[in-house]
């Protein structure tokens, strides 16, 4: 059965960074609902128009929209090893996922919780920069972009929005910790360590 791994944790915990590395080195496919939504906003699609105001405010996009995006993606990626990066983020999303996976010949193999204190999240998100051409993630201090790469800052990586996103995480997403603990699927990792150390911890869980 193809592997299905969930990355859970606050914004800025390093989920995308690690998912990109696993994709490159281990052939996983990264499914980032945030990336899918930003692409839709950029292209001005119906989905993008519906999602934009929530994203700009640091709020979650409604569950039904996100669930249908994921369903479509999973149908496209039958038989591939995947990392769900940023999904599920609410209990209804997790329940919908549990319902759709068996039909797609999958189950959740492991949920990796990236633990990192709020102060570090704020520092990581305020220094985050993206290469808009490749989507690669950098940080002004911890992983500065090469001088020939022109990077941008995400609209929602501003101090006020960062605080709102953290609040939303604590209120709406942390109940998933208990949800997956009950299913015996939760693996907690210390995401405040260096990217290499975090990567090693993840490998020890999924291999
Ligand atoms: P998420 O996908 O969880 O929102 P990112 O992977 O985009 O988080 O990481 C947020 C920021 O922190 C980025 O600027 C990234 O370069 C940086 N970062 C990621 N992991 C680490 C780490 N282990 N140590 C220091 N900085 C990190
Ligand atoms: P991210 O790139 O994961 O930080 O997500 C950026 C924004 O996209 C979030 O602040 C939400 O507005 C929206 N988003 C991404 N994934 C989800 C999800 N699973 N459920 C609801 N909203 C989401």
XYZ file of C-alpha atoms and ligand atoms in Angstrom:
257
model
C 0.000 0.000 0.000
C 1.297 3.470 -0.820
C 2.391 5.495 2.226
C 0.247 8.327 3.600
C 2.029 10.546 6.126
C 0.519 13.591 7.825
C 2.615 16.565 8.958
C 0.903 18.319 11.841
C 2.142 21.415 13.639
C 1.894 25.188 13.807
C 2.602 27.391 10.817
C 6.349 27.942 10.592
C 7.247 24.665 12.299
C 9.227 23.526 9.258
C 6.692 21.150 7.689
C 7.160 22.439 4.156
C 10.955 22.466 4.466
C 11.013 18.814 5.513
C 8.367 17.759 2.985
C 10.414 19.300 0.160
C 13.477 17.328 1.275
C 11.545 14.065 1.552
C 10.134 14.664 -1.890
C 13.593 15.245 -3.314
C 15.423 12.435 -1.530
C 12.754 9.791 -0.974
C 10.284 10.304 -3.799
C 7.347 11.358 -1.661
C 4.800 13.688 -3.195
C 4.117 16.748 -1.066
C 0.502 17.832 -0.949
C 0.413 21.292 0.594
C -3.096 22.718 0.780
C -1.547 26.152 1.418
C 0.466 25.926 -1.831
C -2.598 24.772 -3.776
C -4.631 27.689 -2.421
C -1.891 30.278 -3.108
C -1.635 29.005 -6.690
C -5.420 29.347 -7.059
C -5.293 32.903 -5.694
C -2.469 33.775 -8.091
C -4.407 32.379 -11.058
C -7.625 34.121 -10.009
C -9.703 30.913 -10.135
C -13.095 30.523 -8.425
C -11.375 28.646 -5.599
C -8.793 31.412 -5.260
C -11.476 34.086 -5.073
C -13.283 32.197 -2.324
C -10.104 31.458 -0.342
C -8.284 34.786 -0.483
C -10.070 36.722 2.239
C -9.690 33.894 4.750
C -5.991 33.511 3.982
C -5.262 37.228 4.210
C -6.949 37.304 7.609
C -5.012 34.260 8.833
C -8.215 32.231 9.187
C -8.907 28.730 7.932
C -10.625 28.287 4.591
C -13.994 26.454 4.985
C -13.732 22.682 5.415
C -15.896 21.735 2.405
C -13.602 23.605 -0.005
C -10.454 22.020 1.417
C -11.939 18.530 1.559
C -12.914 18.593 -2.107
C -9.409 19.785 -3.094
C -7.848 16.904 -1.184
C -10.235 14.339 -2.616
C -9.347 15.365 -6.144
C -5.595 15.321 -5.393
C -5.738 11.879 -3.812
C -7.575 10.492 -6.817
C -4.825 11.838 -9.089
C -2.067 10.374 -6.911
C -3.258 6.805 -6.540
C -0.427 4.447 -5.628
C 2.070 7.227 -4.790
C 3.707 7.821 -1.402
C 2.408 11.147 -0.112
C 2.921 13.700 2.625
C -0.095 15.738 3.625
C 1.440 19.074 4.630
C -1.065 21.384 6.308
C -4.047 19.052 6.042
C -6.080 18.105 8.043
C -6.351 21.201 10.231
C -9.738 20.604 11.884
C -11.565 17.583 13.300
C -14.148 17.568 10.443
C -11.255 17.504 7.928
C -9.656 14.555 9.751
C -12.954 12.694 9.841
C -13.531 13.308 6.138
C -10.029 12.014 5.413
C -10.583 8.850 7.439
C -13.750 8.257 5.464
C -12.236 8.744 2.004
C -8.920 6.882 2.417
C -10.159 3.259 2.343
C -11.919 3.882 -1.001
C -8.570 5.073 -2.348
C -6.782 2.019 -0.980
C -4.942 4.033 1.672
C -4.766 4.521 5.418
C -2.969 7.109 7.548
C 0.374 5.428 8.299
C 1.810 8.047 10.642
C 1.111 11.535 11.920
C 4.211 13.544 12.732
C 3.661 16.379 15.176
C 6.230 19.170 14.801
C 6.607 20.625 18.293
C 8.006 24.136 18.476
C 7.344 27.028 20.879
C 5.326 30.042 19.681
C 8.270 32.476 19.962
C 10.262 30.374 17.529
C 7.316 30.173 15.135
C 7.144 33.967 15.071
C 10.872 34.252 14.382
C 10.757 31.615 11.640
C 7.717 33.059 9.902
C 8.885 36.665 9.988
C 12.200 35.633 8.390
C 10.683 33.248 5.844
C 11.272 33.979 2.170
C 10.128 32.040 -0.904
C 11.579 31.636 -4.369
C 8.430 32.290 -6.423
C 9.855 30.366 -9.405
C 10.482 27.064 -7.615
C 8.502 27.448 -4.388
C 11.652 26.671 -2.401
C 11.573 27.945 1.186
C 14.401 30.033 2.692
C 15.009 31.998 5.886
C 16.914 35.272 6.111
C 18.989 33.990 9.037
C 18.770 30.183 9.134
C 18.832 29.380 5.437
C 19.607 32.473 3.376
C 18.850 32.300 -0.352
C 21.770 32.282 -2.837
C 22.536 35.781 -4.128
C 21.180 35.045 -7.624
C 17.772 33.924 -6.326
C 15.159 36.656 -6.000
C 12.873 35.854 -3.101
C 9.535 37.203 -1.934
C 7.747 37.354 1.412
C 4.306 35.764 1.779
C 1.446 38.225 2.391
C 0.387 36.346 5.506
C 3.895 36.324 7.033
C 3.277 39.708 8.658
C 3.341 40.054 12.427
C -0.448 40.633 12.937
C -1.444 37.788 10.622
C 1.180 35.465 12.117
C -0.354 35.960 15.578
C -3.835 35.243 14.239
C -2.641 32.063 12.484
C -1.045 30.843 15.706
C -4.263 31.494 17.616
C -6.233 29.593 14.967
C -3.760 26.724 15.221
C -4.149 26.478 18.989
C -7.943 26.665 18.820
C -8.867 24.629 15.764
C -5.946 22.346 14.934
C -4.528 21.159 18.269
C -7.611 18.948 18.949
C -6.149 16.707 16.211
C -3.304 15.776 18.570
C -5.748 13.892 20.794
C -7.619 12.541 17.746
C -4.516 10.835 16.339
C -3.144 9.872 19.754
C -6.305 7.822 20.259
C -5.655 6.102 16.928
C -2.064 5.350 18.054
C -0.679 7.199 15.076
C 0.952 10.221 16.676
C 4.742 10.672 16.675
C 6.026 13.814 18.348
C 9.285 15.341 17.145
C 11.284 18.277 18.467
C 11.064 20.690 15.547
C 13.106 23.387 17.267
C 16.289 21.508 16.320
C 18.299 22.039 13.125
C 16.771 20.998 9.787
C 19.169 18.015 9.541
C 18.308 16.757 13.005
C 14.590 17.119 12.358
C 14.965 15.260 9.061
C 16.710 12.353 10.817
C 13.926 12.124 13.387
C 11.331 12.013 10.620
C 13.195 9.273 8.769
C 13.349 7.188 11.921
C 9.548 7.366 12.100
C 8.679 6.652 8.485
C 11.282 4.071 7.504
P 5.705 25.388 7.636
O 5.631 24.675 6.313
O 5.526 24.457 8.806
O 4.814 26.592 7.709
P 8.381 26.191 6.704
O 8.967 24.882 6.291
O 7.948 27.114 5.642
O 7.209 25.949 7.801
O 9.466 26.904 7.650
C 9.242 28.210 8.198
C 10.548 29.003 8.174
O 11.485 28.441 9.094
C 11.247 29.005 6.815
O 11.821 30.282 6.631
C 12.311 27.923 6.944
O 13.452 28.208 6.131
C 12.671 28.001 8.425
N 12.989 26.693 9.010
C 12.399 25.497 8.737
N 12.922 24.518 9.507
C 13.869 25.113 10.291
C 14.757 24.641 11.317
N 14.760 23.336 11.680
N 15.585 25.523 11.895
C 15.562 26.836 11.542
N 14.755 27.345 10.585
C 13.905 26.502 9.970
P -0.023 27.246 4.987
O 0.682 27.429 3.692
O -0.156 25.791 5.375
O 0.572 28.077 6.095
O -1.509 27.762 4.760
C -1.775 29.101 4.403
C -3.260 29.416 4.578
O -4.042 28.594 3.694
C -3.831 29.155 5.968
O -3.624 30.236 6.847
C -5.326 28.950 5.640
O -5.984 30.175 5.387
C -5.265 28.192 4.326
N -5.222 26.718 4.512
C -4.209 25.874 4.170
N -4.502 24.605 4.487
C -5.737 24.640 5.057
C -6.610 23.647 5.614
N -6.270 22.345 5.662
N -7.809 24.055 6.088
C -8.181 25.342 6.049
N -7.411 26.322 5.557
C -6.208 25.982 5.058
